[in-house]
Short mmCIF file of C-alpha atoms and ligand atoms in Angstrom, two decimals:
data_model
loop_
_atom_site.label_atom_id
_atom_site.label_comp_id
_atom_site.label_asym_id
_atom_site.label_seq_id
_atom_site.Cartn_x
_atom_site.Cartn_y
_atom_site.Cartn_z
CA MET A 119 -22.06 -29.98 13.27
CA LYS A 120 -18.55 -29.68 11.90
CA ARG A 121 -18.08 -26.58 13.97
CA ILE A 122 -19.10 -28.29 17.18
CA LEU A 123 -16.75 -31.12 16.42
CA SER A 124 -13.83 -28.85 15.84
CA LEU A 125 -14.57 -26.97 19.05
CA ILE A 126 -14.60 -30.24 20.91
CA LEU A 127 -11.38 -31.15 19.18
CA ALA A 128 -9.79 -27.86 20.16
CA SER A 129 -10.93 -28.34 23.76
CA LEU A 130 -9.53 -31.84 23.86
CA ILE A 131 -6.24 -30.59 22.49
CA MET A 132 -6.07 -27.92 25.16
CA ALA A 133 -7.00 -30.36 27.89
CA SER A 134 -4.40 -32.86 26.76
CA ALA A 135 -1.80 -30.12 26.52
CA LEU A 136 -2.55 -29.13 30.11
CA LEU A 137 -2.45 -32.69 31.36
CA THR A 138 0.74 -33.63 29.63
CA GLY A 139 2.52 -30.31 30.07
CA CYS A 140 2.48 -29.61 26.34
CA SER A 141 4.13 -32.82 25.30
CA GLU A 142 4.36 -33.70 21.64
CA GLY A 143 1.40 -35.03 19.76
CA SER A 144 0.19 -34.81 16.20
CA ASN A 145 -3.05 -33.11 17.27
CA GLU A 146 -1.31 -30.39 19.16
CA TYR A 147 -1.08 -26.92 17.72
CA LYS A 148 2.41 -25.81 16.88
CA ASP A 149 2.90 -22.29 15.60
CA PRO A 150 4.21 -22.81 12.04
CA THR A 151 5.93 -19.42 12.03
CA GLU A 152 8.13 -20.28 14.97
CA GLY A 153 11.80 -20.85 14.31
CA ILE A 154 11.64 -19.59 10.73
CA GLU A 155 14.02 -16.81 9.86
CA LEU A 156 12.95 -13.76 7.93
CA ALA A 157 14.08 -14.03 4.33
CA LYS A 158 17.08 -11.91 3.44
CA THR A 159 16.08 -10.07 0.29
CA ASP A 160 17.08 -6.77 -1.18
CA ASP A 161 14.97 -6.40 -4.26
CA LYS A 162 11.99 -4.32 -5.32
CA TYR A 163 9.47 -6.45 -3.44
CA ARG A 164 8.39 -4.61 -0.33
CA ASN A 165 5.63 -4.31 2.23
CA TYR A 166 5.02 -0.61 1.76
CA TYR A 167 3.40 1.58 4.38
CA GLN A 168 1.79 4.79 3.18
CA ILE A 169 2.39 7.73 5.50
CA TRP A 170 0.26 10.84 5.24
CA ILE A 171 2.91 12.96 6.93
CA GLY A 172 0.69 15.63 8.48
CA SER A 173 -1.43 13.03 10.27
CA PHE A 174 1.16 10.51 11.42
CA CYS A 175 3.24 11.81 14.30
CA ASP A 176 3.85 15.37 15.48
CA SER A 177 7.26 15.93 17.06
CA ASN A 178 7.01 19.58 18.06
CA GLY A 179 3.47 20.12 19.30
CA ASP A 180 2.25 22.27 16.41
CA GLU A 181 -0.52 19.75 15.67
CA THR A 182 0.94 18.73 12.34
CA GLY A 183 2.77 15.48 11.80
CA ASP A 184 6.31 15.88 10.55
CA ILE A 185 9.45 14.05 9.45
CA PRO A 186 11.12 13.97 12.89
CA GLY A 187 7.84 12.43 14.09
CA ILE A 188 8.17 9.66 11.51
CA ILE A 189 11.79 9.04 12.58
CA SER A 190 10.62 8.62 16.17
CA LYS A 191 8.22 5.86 15.07
CA LEU A 192 10.51 3.90 12.77
CA ASP A 193 11.10 1.16 15.32
CA TYR A 194 7.35 0.59 15.36
CA LEU A 195 7.42 0.02 11.60
CA ASN A 196 10.59 -2.06 11.54
CA ASP A 197 13.26 -2.13 14.22
CA GLY A 198 15.80 -3.58 11.82
CA ASP A 199 16.43 -6.58 14.06
CA PRO A 200 15.42 -9.81 12.29
CA THR A 201 15.27 -11.69 15.60
CA THR A 202 12.39 -9.61 17.02
CA ASP A 203 8.77 -9.80 15.92
CA THR A 204 7.47 -6.93 18.01
CA ASP A 205 7.67 -4.49 15.09
CA LEU A 206 5.17 -4.35 12.23
CA GLY A 207 7.58 -5.71 9.61
CA VAL A 208 7.11 -3.12 6.88
CA THR A 209 10.03 -2.87 4.48
CA GLY A 210 9.10 0.21 2.50
CA ILE A 211 7.53 3.61 3.07
CA TRP A 212 5.57 5.72 0.61
CA LEU A 213 5.68 9.30 1.81
CA SER A 214 2.80 11.54 0.82
CA PRO A 215 3.90 14.85 -0.77
CA MET A 216 6.36 16.79 1.34
CA MET A 217 7.67 19.49 -1.00
CA PRO A 218 6.89 23.17 -0.30
CA SER A 219 3.27 24.02 -1.03
CA ILE A 220 0.65 26.27 0.49
CA SER A 221 -2.03 23.57 0.58
CA TYR A 222 -2.20 21.08 3.43
CA HIS A 223 -2.17 18.16 0.96
CA LYS A 224 0.86 19.49 -0.95
CA TYR A 225 -0.07 18.01 -4.30
CA ASP A 226 0.48 21.49 -5.75
CA VAL A 227 4.22 21.84 -5.55
CA MET A 228 5.96 25.22 -5.45
CA ASP A 229 9.54 23.93 -5.26
CA TYR A 230 10.61 20.43 -6.30
CA TYR A 231 13.95 20.61 -4.47
CA ASP A 232 12.99 21.23 -0.88
CA ILE A 233 10.94 20.06 2.10
CA ASP A 234 7.94 22.04 3.28
CA GLU A 235 8.92 23.71 6.55
CA GLU A 236 5.70 22.43 8.15
CA PHE A 237 7.18 18.92 7.87
CA GLY A 238 10.81 19.68 8.71
CA THR A 239 14.05 20.39 6.93
CA MET A 240 16.17 18.73 4.27
CA ALA A 241 18.47 17.63 7.10
CA ASP A 242 15.49 15.87 8.72
CA PHE A 243 14.70 14.16 5.43
CA GLU A 244 18.29 13.00 5.02
CA LYS A 245 18.22 11.64 8.55
CA LEU A 246 14.98 9.79 7.79
CA ILE A 247 16.58 8.12 4.78
CA ALA A 248 19.64 7.14 6.83
CA GLU A 249 17.52 5.74 9.67
CA CYS A 250 15.35 3.81 7.23
CA ASP A 251 18.45 2.45 5.58
CA LYS A 252 19.63 1.04 8.93
CA ARG A 253 16.33 -0.82 9.24
CA GLY A 254 16.17 -2.15 5.70
CA ILE A 255 13.26 0.16 4.83
CA LYS A 256 13.19 1.71 1.36
CA VAL A 257 11.52 5.09 0.92
CA ILE A 258 9.60 6.18 -2.13
CA ILE A 259 8.22 9.69 -2.41
CA ASP A 260 5.07 11.00 -4.00
CA LEU A 261 6.11 12.80 -7.16
CA VAL A 262 3.66 15.10 -8.87
CA LEU A 263 4.73 15.52 -12.47
CA ASN A 264 1.36 16.24 -14.05
CA HIS A 265 0.94 19.66 -12.52
CA CYS A 266 2.45 22.11 -10.08
CA SER A 267 1.18 25.01 -8.02
CA SER A 268 -0.11 28.14 -9.72
CA ARG A 269 2.36 29.79 -7.32
CA HIS A 270 5.33 27.94 -8.78
CA PRO A 271 7.67 30.79 -9.79
CA TRP A 272 8.13 29.40 -13.29
CA PHE A 273 4.40 29.33 -13.91
CA ARG A 274 4.03 32.89 -12.67
CA GLN A 275 6.88 33.94 -14.93
CA ALA A 276 5.26 32.09 -17.84
CA CYS A 277 1.97 33.93 -17.30
CA GLU A 278 3.75 37.29 -17.17
CA GLU A 279 5.52 36.50 -20.42
CA VAL A 280 2.44 35.21 -22.24
CA LYS A 281 0.54 38.35 -21.31
CA LYS A 282 3.29 40.25 -23.13
CA SER A 283 3.06 37.85 -26.08
CA LYS A 284 6.37 36.24 -25.24
CA TYR A 285 5.92 32.55 -25.94
CA ASP A 286 9.43 31.13 -26.07
CA GLY A 287 10.36 31.64 -22.44
CA TYR A 288 8.82 29.83 -19.47
CA ALA A 289 5.59 29.17 -21.38
CA LYS A 290 7.22 26.19 -23.02
CA TYR A 291 7.22 24.31 -19.70
CA PHE A 292 3.44 24.41 -19.35
CA GLU A 293 0.24 23.53 -21.13
CA ILE A 294 -0.50 27.20 -21.69
CA LEU A 295 -2.51 28.26 -24.70
CA THR A 296 -0.18 30.13 -27.07
CA PRO A 297 0.10 30.36 -30.86
CA GLU A 298 2.93 27.84 -30.53
CA ASN A 299 0.89 25.51 -28.30
CA PRO A 300 -2.65 25.67 -29.68
CA ILE A 301 -4.13 23.28 -27.13
CA THR A 302 -7.83 22.65 -27.32
CA CYS A 303 -8.12 20.78 -24.05
CA ALA A 304 -11.47 21.08 -22.38
CA ASN A 305 -10.09 21.99 -18.99
CA ARG A 306 -8.68 25.39 -19.65
CA SER A 307 -8.71 27.49 -16.56
CA ASP A 308 -7.86 31.00 -15.65
CA ALA A 309 -6.27 31.80 -12.31
CA GLY A 310 -6.92 35.50 -12.68
CA THR A 311 -3.89 35.63 -14.91
CA GLY A 312 -5.69 36.25 -18.18
CA VAL A 313 -3.92 33.15 -19.43
CA ALA A 314 -5.62 29.91 -20.46
CA PHE A 315 -4.03 26.64 -19.44
CA GLU A 316 -4.78 22.98 -18.83
CA GLY A 317 -5.78 22.28 -15.26
CA ASN A 318 -7.60 19.00 -14.83
CA PHE A 319 -7.64 19.30 -11.04
CA SER A 320 -8.13 23.01 -10.41
CA PHE A 321 -7.05 26.43 -11.56
CA GLU A 322 -4.44 26.28 -8.81
CA MET A 323 -2.77 23.30 -10.46
CA PRO A 324 -1.53 24.21 -13.94
CA GLU A 325 -0.19 21.27 -15.90
CA TRP A 326 3.33 20.74 -17.15
CA ASN A 327 3.93 20.29 -20.86
CA LEU A 328 5.33 16.77 -20.72
CA SER A 329 6.33 16.72 -24.38
CA SER A 330 8.56 19.74 -24.04
CA GLU A 331 12.29 19.04 -24.05
CA ALA A 332 12.71 21.86 -21.56
CA THR A 333 10.31 20.22 -19.10
CA ARG A 334 11.99 16.85 -19.50
CA GLU A 335 15.40 18.35 -18.81
CA GLU A 336 14.03 19.78 -15.59
CA PHE A 337 12.34 16.51 -14.62
CA GLU A 338 15.59 14.66 -15.11
CA LYS A 339 17.20 17.05 -12.63
CA ILE A 340 14.39 16.43 -10.15
CA ALA A 341 14.74 12.65 -10.43
CA LYS A 342 18.51 12.86 -10.06
CA PHE A 343 18.19 15.16 -7.04
CA TRP A 344 15.94 12.81 -5.05
CA LEU A 345 17.60 9.58 -6.13
CA GLU A 346 20.93 10.99 -5.02
CA LYS A 347 19.30 11.79 -1.67
CA GLY A 348 18.71 8.06 -1.39
CA VAL A 349 15.04 7.60 -2.23
CA ALA A 350 14.33 4.22 -3.82
CA GLY A 351 11.81 5.55 -6.27
CA PHE A 352 8.58 7.36 -6.82
CA ARG A 353 4.84 7.04 -6.52
CA LEU A 354 3.72 8.88 -9.64
CA ASP A 355 0.61 10.92 -9.06
CA ALA A 356 -2.25 11.18 -11.55
CA VAL A 357 -0.60 9.32 -14.43
CA LYS A 358 -3.90 9.25 -16.31
CA HIS A 359 -3.58 12.97 -16.94
CA PHE A 360 -0.13 12.67 -18.48
CA THR A 361 -1.91 12.03 -21.75
CA ASN A 362 -3.38 14.88 -23.71
CA GLU A 363 -3.62 15.83 -27.36
CA HIS A 364 0.12 16.07 -27.90
CA THR A 365 1.53 13.90 -25.11
CA ASP A 366 1.37 10.13 -24.99
CA GLY A 367 1.40 9.49 -21.25
CA ILE A 368 2.75 5.96 -21.65
CA GLU A 369 5.67 7.23 -23.73
CA PHE A 370 6.30 9.91 -21.10
CA MET A 371 6.34 7.35 -18.28
CA LYS A 372 8.72 5.14 -20.24
CA TRP A 373 11.00 8.13 -20.81
CA PHE A 374 10.91 9.09 -17.14
CA TYR A 375 11.60 5.54 -15.96
CA ASP A 376 14.52 5.07 -18.36
CA THR A 377 15.90 8.46 -17.39
CA ALA A 378 15.69 7.77 -13.66
CA LYS A 379 17.48 4.46 -14.19
CA LYS A 380 20.57 6.42 -15.17
CA TYR A 381 20.82 7.47 -11.53
CA ASN A 382 19.60 4.27 -9.88
CA GLU A 383 19.44 1.10 -11.93
CA ASP A 384 17.01 -0.37 -9.36
CA VAL A 385 14.65 2.60 -9.18
CA TYR A 386 11.09 1.56 -8.33
CA MET A 387 8.02 3.34 -9.66
CA VAL A 388 4.32 2.86 -9.05
CA GLY A 389 1.68 4.81 -10.93
CA GLU A 390 -1.63 6.06 -9.62
CA ASN A 391 -4.52 5.74 -12.03
CA TRP A 392 -7.95 5.29 -10.48
CA VAL A 393 -9.57 3.61 -13.48
CA GLY A 394 -10.74 0.20 -14.58
CA PRO A 395 -8.35 -2.71 -15.13
CA ALA A 396 -8.14 -2.50 -18.94
CA GLU A 397 -6.65 0.98 -18.77
CA ILE A 398 -4.31 -0.05 -15.96
CA TYR A 399 -3.07 -3.10 -17.87
CA GLU A 400 -2.22 -0.79 -20.75
CA MET A 401 -0.16 1.46 -18.43
CA TYR A 402 2.13 -1.51 -17.79
CA THR A 403 3.40 -1.22 -21.35
CA SER A 404 5.30 1.86 -20.15
CA GLY A 405 7.75 -0.47 -18.43
CA ILE A 406 7.39 1.10 -14.98
CA ASP A 407 7.23 -1.54 -12.27
CA SER A 408 3.77 -1.12 -10.81
CA GLN A 409 0.35 0.45 -11.09
CA PHE A 410 -2.01 0.42 -8.14
CA ALA A 411 -4.61 -2.34 -8.53
CA PHE A 412 -7.77 -0.29 -7.96
CA LYS A 413 -9.85 -3.27 -9.08
CA LEU A 414 -8.77 -5.25 -6.01
CA GLY A 415 -8.62 -2.27 -3.64
CA THR A 416 -11.17 0.43 -2.68
CA ALA A 417 -14.32 -0.07 -0.61
CA SER A 418 -16.14 -1.59 -3.60
CA GLY A 419 -13.18 -3.56 -4.97
CA ASP A 420 -12.75 -7.33 -5.16
CA ILE A 421 -11.15 -7.82 -1.74
CA ILE A 422 -13.41 -5.77 0.51
CA SER A 423 -16.49 -6.99 -1.39
CA ALA A 424 -15.45 -10.61 -0.96
CA VAL A 425 -14.89 -10.19 2.76
CA SER A 426 -18.09 -8.22 3.36
CA SER A 427 -20.17 -10.79 1.51
CA GLY A 428 -18.21 -13.81 2.75
CA VAL A 429 -18.26 -15.13 -0.80
CA LEU A 430 -14.95 -15.97 -2.45
CA GLY A 431 -15.46 -19.20 -4.31
CA GLU A 432 -13.14 -19.82 -7.18
CA ASN A 433 -13.97 -16.38 -8.40
CA TYR A 434 -11.57 -14.50 -6.14
CA ALA A 435 -8.62 -16.74 -6.93
CA ALA A 436 -9.47 -16.68 -10.64
CA GLN A 437 -9.68 -12.89 -10.56
CA VAL A 438 -6.31 -12.37 -8.92
CA LYS A 439 -4.73 -14.93 -11.24
CA LYS A 440 -6.19 -13.25 -14.31
CA TYR A 441 -5.13 -9.83 -13.09
CA GLN A 442 -1.54 -10.97 -12.66
CA GLU A 443 -1.52 -12.67 -16.06
CA ASN A 444 -2.72 -9.49 -17.69
CA ILE A 445 -0.06 -7.27 -16.20
CA LEU A 446 2.74 -9.78 -16.88
CA LYS A 447 1.60 -9.97 -20.49
CA ARG A 448 2.34 -6.23 -20.83
CA ASN A 449 5.51 -6.20 -18.75
CA GLU A 450 7.28 -9.41 -17.77
CA ASN A 451 8.80 -7.60 -14.78
CA ALA A 452 5.50 -6.18 -13.58
CA ILE A 453 4.96 -6.15 -9.82
CA ASN A 454 1.34 -5.87 -8.81
CA ALA A 455 0.64 -3.05 -6.31
CA VAL A 456 -2.11 -4.23 -3.97
CA PHE A 457 -3.84 -2.22 -1.27
CA LEU A 458 -7.17 -1.86 0.47
CA THR A 459 -7.53 1.90 0.55
CA ASN A 460 -5.47 5.08 0.34
CA HIS A 461 -5.77 8.78 1.21
CA ASP A 462 -8.42 9.41 -1.46
CA MET A 463 -11.12 7.11 -0.19
CA VAL A 464 -13.17 5.83 2.69
CA ARG A 465 -10.96 4.01 5.14
CA ALA A 466 -10.94 0.22 5.04
CA ALA A 467 -12.35 0.00 8.56
CA ASN A 468 -15.35 2.11 7.57
CA ALA A 469 -16.10 -0.22 4.69
CA LEU A 470 -15.38 -3.45 6.59
CA VAL A 471 -17.01 -2.42 9.91
CA THR A 472 -16.13 -5.40 12.11
CA GLU A 473 -12.80 -6.40 13.59
CA ASN A 474 -13.09 -9.86 12.02
CA ASN A 475 -13.71 -8.47 8.55
CA ILE A 476 -10.87 -5.97 8.90
CA LYS A 477 -8.50 -8.84 9.71
CA MET A 478 -9.84 -11.08 6.96
CA ALA A 479 -9.32 -8.38 4.32
CA ALA A 480 -5.75 -8.01 5.55
CA ALA A 481 -5.24 -11.77 5.26
CA LEU A 482 -6.41 -11.68 1.64
CA TYR A 483 -4.27 -8.85 0.36
CA LEU A 484 -1.17 -9.47 2.48
CA THR A 485 -0.84 -12.95 0.98
CA LEU A 486 -1.10 -11.81 -2.64
CA PRO A 487 1.82 -11.61 -5.07
CA GLY A 488 3.26 -8.14 -5.59
CA ASN A 489 3.97 -5.17 -3.39
CA THR A 490 1.48 -4.43 -0.66
CA PHE A 491 0.62 -0.87 0.36
CA THR A 492 -0.84 -0.46 3.84
CA TYR A 493 -2.37 2.91 4.58
CA TYR A 494 -1.20 4.22 7.98
CA GLY A 495 -3.70 3.39 10.73
CA GLU A 496 -5.26 0.58 8.72
CA GLU A 497 -3.35 -1.83 10.94
CA THR A 498 -5.27 -0.59 13.99
CA GLY A 499 -8.63 -0.36 12.23
CA THR A 500 -8.71 3.42 12.23
CA ASN A 501 -12.06 4.54 10.92
CA ALA A 502 -13.48 7.99 10.43
CA PRO A 503 -16.74 9.80 11.13
CA ASN A 504 -19.12 10.59 8.23
CA ALA A 505 -16.52 9.22 5.97
CA ASP A 506 -17.01 11.09 2.76
CA ASN A 507 -14.37 13.82 2.65
CA ASP A 508 -10.60 14.22 2.49
CA ALA A 509 -10.25 15.16 6.14
CA ASN A 510 -11.91 11.95 7.21
CA TYR A 511 -9.80 9.86 4.86
CA ARG A 512 -6.71 11.34 6.53
CA THR A 513 -7.45 11.35 10.25
CA ALA A 514 -4.65 11.27 12.79
CA MET A 515 -2.78 8.08 13.61
CA ILE A 516 -3.91 6.92 17.03
CA TRP A 517 -0.82 5.92 18.94
CA ASP A 518 -2.56 5.82 22.29
CA SER A 519 -6.32 5.96 22.64
CA ASP A 520 -5.98 7.07 26.27
CA ASN A 521 -3.94 10.05 25.15
CA LEU A 522 -5.36 11.16 21.84
CA PRO A 523 -3.20 13.17 19.48
CA ALA A 524 -3.95 16.81 18.89
CA ILE A 525 -3.09 16.51 15.23
CA PHE A 526 -5.84 16.84 12.71
CA VAL A 527 -5.90 17.20 9.02
CA ASN A 528 -7.20 20.54 7.86
CA GLY A 529 -8.62 21.10 11.31
CA VAL A 530 -11.21 18.32 10.99
CA GLY A 531 -11.40 14.59 11.53
CA ASP A 532 -11.71 13.74 15.17
CA PRO A 533 -9.77 10.61 16.13
CA GLU A 534 -12.05 10.18 19.15
CA ASP A 535 -14.59 8.80 16.73
CA THR A 536 -12.55 5.74 15.99
CA LYS A 537 -14.02 2.59 17.42
CA PHE A 538 -10.87 0.58 17.97
CA HIS A 539 -8.05 1.28 20.36
CA GLY A 540 -4.70 2.85 19.58
CA VAL A 541 -1.33 1.25 19.02
CA ALA A 542 -0.35 1.20 22.71
CA GLN A 543 -3.52 -0.68 23.69
CA GLN A 544 -3.53 -3.04 20.74
CA GLU A 545 0.09 -4.02 21.30
CA LYS A 546 -0.97 -5.52 24.64
CA ASP A 547 -3.93 -7.39 23.17
CA GLU A 548 -2.83 -10.71 21.67
CA TYR A 549 -5.85 -10.83 19.36
CA SER A 550 -5.87 -7.19 18.22
CA ILE A 551 -6.02 -6.05 14.63
CA LEU A 552 -2.46 -4.75 15.03
CA ASN A 553 -1.12 -8.12 16.16
CA PHE A 554 -2.95 -9.77 13.28
CA TYR A 555 -1.18 -7.43 10.85
CA LYS A 556 2.18 -8.13 12.50
CA ARG A 557 1.64 -11.83 12.01
CA ALA A 558 0.58 -11.40 8.38
CA PHE A 559 3.71 -9.35 7.65
CA LYS A 560 5.86 -11.87 9.50
CA ILE A 561 4.53 -14.68 7.32
CA ARG A 562 5.11 -12.53 4.25
CA ASN A 563 8.68 -11.81 5.35
CA GLN A 564 9.37 -15.46 6.17
CA ASN A 565 8.12 -16.67 2.80
CA PRO A 566 9.55 -14.50 0.03
CA GLU A 567 7.70 -16.62 -2.54
CA LEU A 568 4.42 -15.03 -1.43
CA ALA A 569 5.30 -11.62 -2.86
CA ARG A 570 7.41 -12.86 -5.75
CA GLY A 571 5.40 -15.82 -6.96
CA ILE A 572 3.32 -16.21 -10.06
CA ILE A 573 -0.14 -17.67 -9.57
CA THR A 574 -0.06 -20.76 -11.74
CA LYS A 575 -3.24 -22.49 -10.67
CA THR A 576 -6.48 -21.95 -8.82
CA VAL A 577 -7.69 -24.79 -6.61
CA LYS A 578 -11.39 -25.62 -6.35
CA PHE A 579 -12.98 -26.82 -3.12
CA ASP A 580 -16.59 -26.37 -4.23
CA ASP A 581 -17.29 -23.98 -1.40
CA GLU A 582 -18.14 -20.34 -2.02
CA ALA A 583 -16.43 -19.24 1.20
CA VAL A 584 -13.13 -20.88 0.25
CA ALA A 585 -10.52 -19.61 -2.18
CA ALA A 586 -7.20 -21.27 -2.93
CA TYR A 587 -4.39 -20.86 -5.38
CA ILE A 588 -0.87 -22.06 -6.07
CA THR A 589 1.99 -19.63 -6.60
CA GLU A 590 5.40 -20.53 -7.91
CA TYR A 591 8.71 -18.79 -7.50
CA ASN A 592 12.12 -20.15 -8.42
CA GLY A 593 10.80 -23.69 -8.44
CA THR A 594 9.12 -23.40 -5.04
CA LYS A 595 5.37 -23.85 -4.81
CA LEU A 596 3.08 -22.27 -2.24
CA LEU A 597 -0.57 -22.96 -1.61
CA VAL A 598 -2.69 -20.16 -0.15
CA VAL A 599 -6.13 -21.07 1.23
CA HIS A 600 -8.73 -18.72 2.71
CA ASN A 601 -12.01 -19.37 4.46
CA THR A 602 -14.18 -16.24 4.64
CA SER A 603 -17.19 -17.86 6.28
CA GLU A 604 -18.09 -16.05 9.49
CA ARG A 605 -19.71 -19.13 10.99
CA ASP A 606 -18.29 -22.31 9.56
CA ALA A 607 -14.99 -24.06 9.98
CA LYS A 608 -13.89 -25.97 6.87
CA GLN A 609 -12.18 -29.32 6.64
CA LEU A 610 -10.29 -29.53 3.38
CA THR A 611 -8.19 -32.40 2.09
CA ILE A 612 -4.90 -31.25 0.66
CA THR A 613 -3.98 -34.00 -1.75
CA ASP A 614 -0.58 -34.55 -3.31
CA GLU A 615 -2.16 -33.47 -6.55
CA ILE A 616 -2.86 -30.04 -5.11
CA LEU A 617 0.52 -29.69 -3.40
CA LYS A 618 2.96 -32.50 -2.88
CA ASN A 619 4.50 -32.75 0.59
CA ALA A 620 2.55 -29.75 1.82
CA LYS A 621 3.93 -28.17 4.95
CA LEU A 622 2.03 -25.50 6.85
CA ARG A 623 4.10 -22.29 6.87
CA GLY A 624 1.66 -19.75 8.13
CA ASP A 625 -1.81 -19.43 9.64
CA LEU A 626 -4.03 -16.45 10.30
CA THR A 627 -7.22 -16.59 12.32
CA ALA A 628 -9.36 -13.47 12.35
CA GLN A 629 -11.82 -14.30 15.08
CA ARG A 630 -11.04 -14.02 18.76
CA PRO A 631 -11.24 -17.21 20.85
CA LYS A 632 -14.64 -18.20 22.17
CA GLN A 633 -14.91 -18.58 25.92
CA ASP A 634 -16.13 -21.48 27.96
CA THR A 635 -18.60 -21.05 30.82
CA GLU A 636 -15.75 -20.24 33.19
CA GLY A 637 -14.40 -17.54 30.92
CA ASN A 638 -11.41 -19.51 29.65
CA ASP A 639 -10.36 -18.96 26.05
CA ILE A 640 -11.15 -21.77 23.65
CA VAL A 641 -8.69 -21.19 20.88
CA GLU A 642 -9.62 -22.69 17.56
CA HIS A 643 -6.45 -23.04 15.52
CA VAL A 644 -5.72 -23.69 11.90
CA MET A 645 -4.65 -27.35 12.03
CA PHE A 646 -3.15 -29.63 9.43
CA ASN A 647 -3.04 -33.32 10.22
CA ASN A 648 -2.90 -36.37 7.99
CA GLY A 649 -3.58 -34.30 4.91
CA VAL A 650 -6.67 -32.61 6.33
CA LEU A 651 -6.71 -28.87 6.86
CA ASN A 652 -9.06 -27.50 9.49
CA LEU A 653 -9.75 -23.84 8.77
CA PRO A 654 -11.71 -22.11 11.54
CA PRO A 655 -14.22 -19.42 10.50
CA GLN A 656 -12.43 -16.49 8.81
CA SER A 657 -8.95 -17.93 8.65
CA SER A 658 -6.15 -18.54 6.18
CA ALA A 659 -3.37 -21.06 5.69
CA ILE A 660 -0.17 -20.85 3.68
CA PHE A 661 1.60 -24.06 2.68
CA LYS A 662 4.93 -24.69 1.07
CA ALA A 663 5.88 -27.78 -0.87
CA GLU A 664 8.80 -29.37 0.95
CA1 LIG B 905 4.83 19.16 13.79
CA1 LIG B 906 -1.82 16.57 -18.06
#
């Protein structure tokens, strides 16, 4: 019944707008994002975009994405002009590994001071940093400090030496079994070298000895090198494995963070640790800014589960509030790192299936406090066939579905299998997933309190499809409200007790307009009149106290 009423209401509004030539009226929809400037900020809070370089954009026709390809697409990510809203609005990039390596994924580094020639040159990288700088985009790079490639010249040298019972040379950089390093780790491997070493990932990825002064001296040089190139920080790979019988991984992270600060006081670091929340909370005691919130992300995490089931209730808001409290307890400067999926898992679109659910999940995580990390292609709903392998997690970015890219990861992963259109097509479709993402980022960029706020209160509406919470930042309060019901609009009274002088600052509606019998769009908007919020099915509202 409520739904029918609101449809009638929406139709009446449209009819009256037509009749009066869009004259003013309290029941008329006015886009709350119009006329609001993007906030000018230059801190660590960013809308990050994760680029798997080999799959993003190929500039030279060799079927592998590369750094010049990324440069050619920067205006898509952020054109640097605050007066346009045609770009996506990302303000940070996380680059997947790009240092020389023989593997396609490049998590086994052979040289920490160069760019793999498959992806370009150091000059290309420097140009990327300069071009990002012009657009206000910060770049962080994937840094693999747990292990390197078994082809790293120092590891090869170490093996040669250990075979000759020389233990005080290059062996001290690695977790190699020697009389001086009597490791008993369970993951000893042998790469045909006759030498035993720790290799949690594979025998091709021997691990660095992170307690060794020699290793730390080298790591300081690596940090200095890239920070002086202009990167804003690092995504630290596999931080869980920093810890072994003689290394405290948290102490190591603290050391690395403090060391990097010598070269950039504002360095930003986010750790990757695919474990439960208790272990992640503990990692925050290292002092590094962020750890990815795997509890909220992944196909089975809080956000995608909530959207797929349509059930939020107070539980979702309570969960995100509790999560933030826990990380702030360990580090008062903690910045949550929220995401849906990354390169190691089933794509969000595979898990969410429908366009509406894909948009709703975006609405949930792109309104949370912290830094958001959007995996390339997520904003167009890129999905993958038979999802369960690396190649499918890393399929090519689809710029134009009428002209599919030839780039594949590892020779597999056919972008033709995606069910949604490419960027070029979605840009022209007002209600596309891409335009939904652009709007979500715009709202995030217009309201800096969204990313920076602390959730101080959850708000109950006694409806399992509704979640709401208050965030506060520098004395400003925001109210975020979501309706995940696929079928029902919700009418919610926003009292002064919830938020005094509430003003609508942003609205997101996932579902496309219905059509009347003549094929005209019936747009059902988020409306706020006389203290009553009308939330159409699968929509969100962001209020600010004025
Ligand atoms: Ca290329
Ligand atoms: Ca390790």
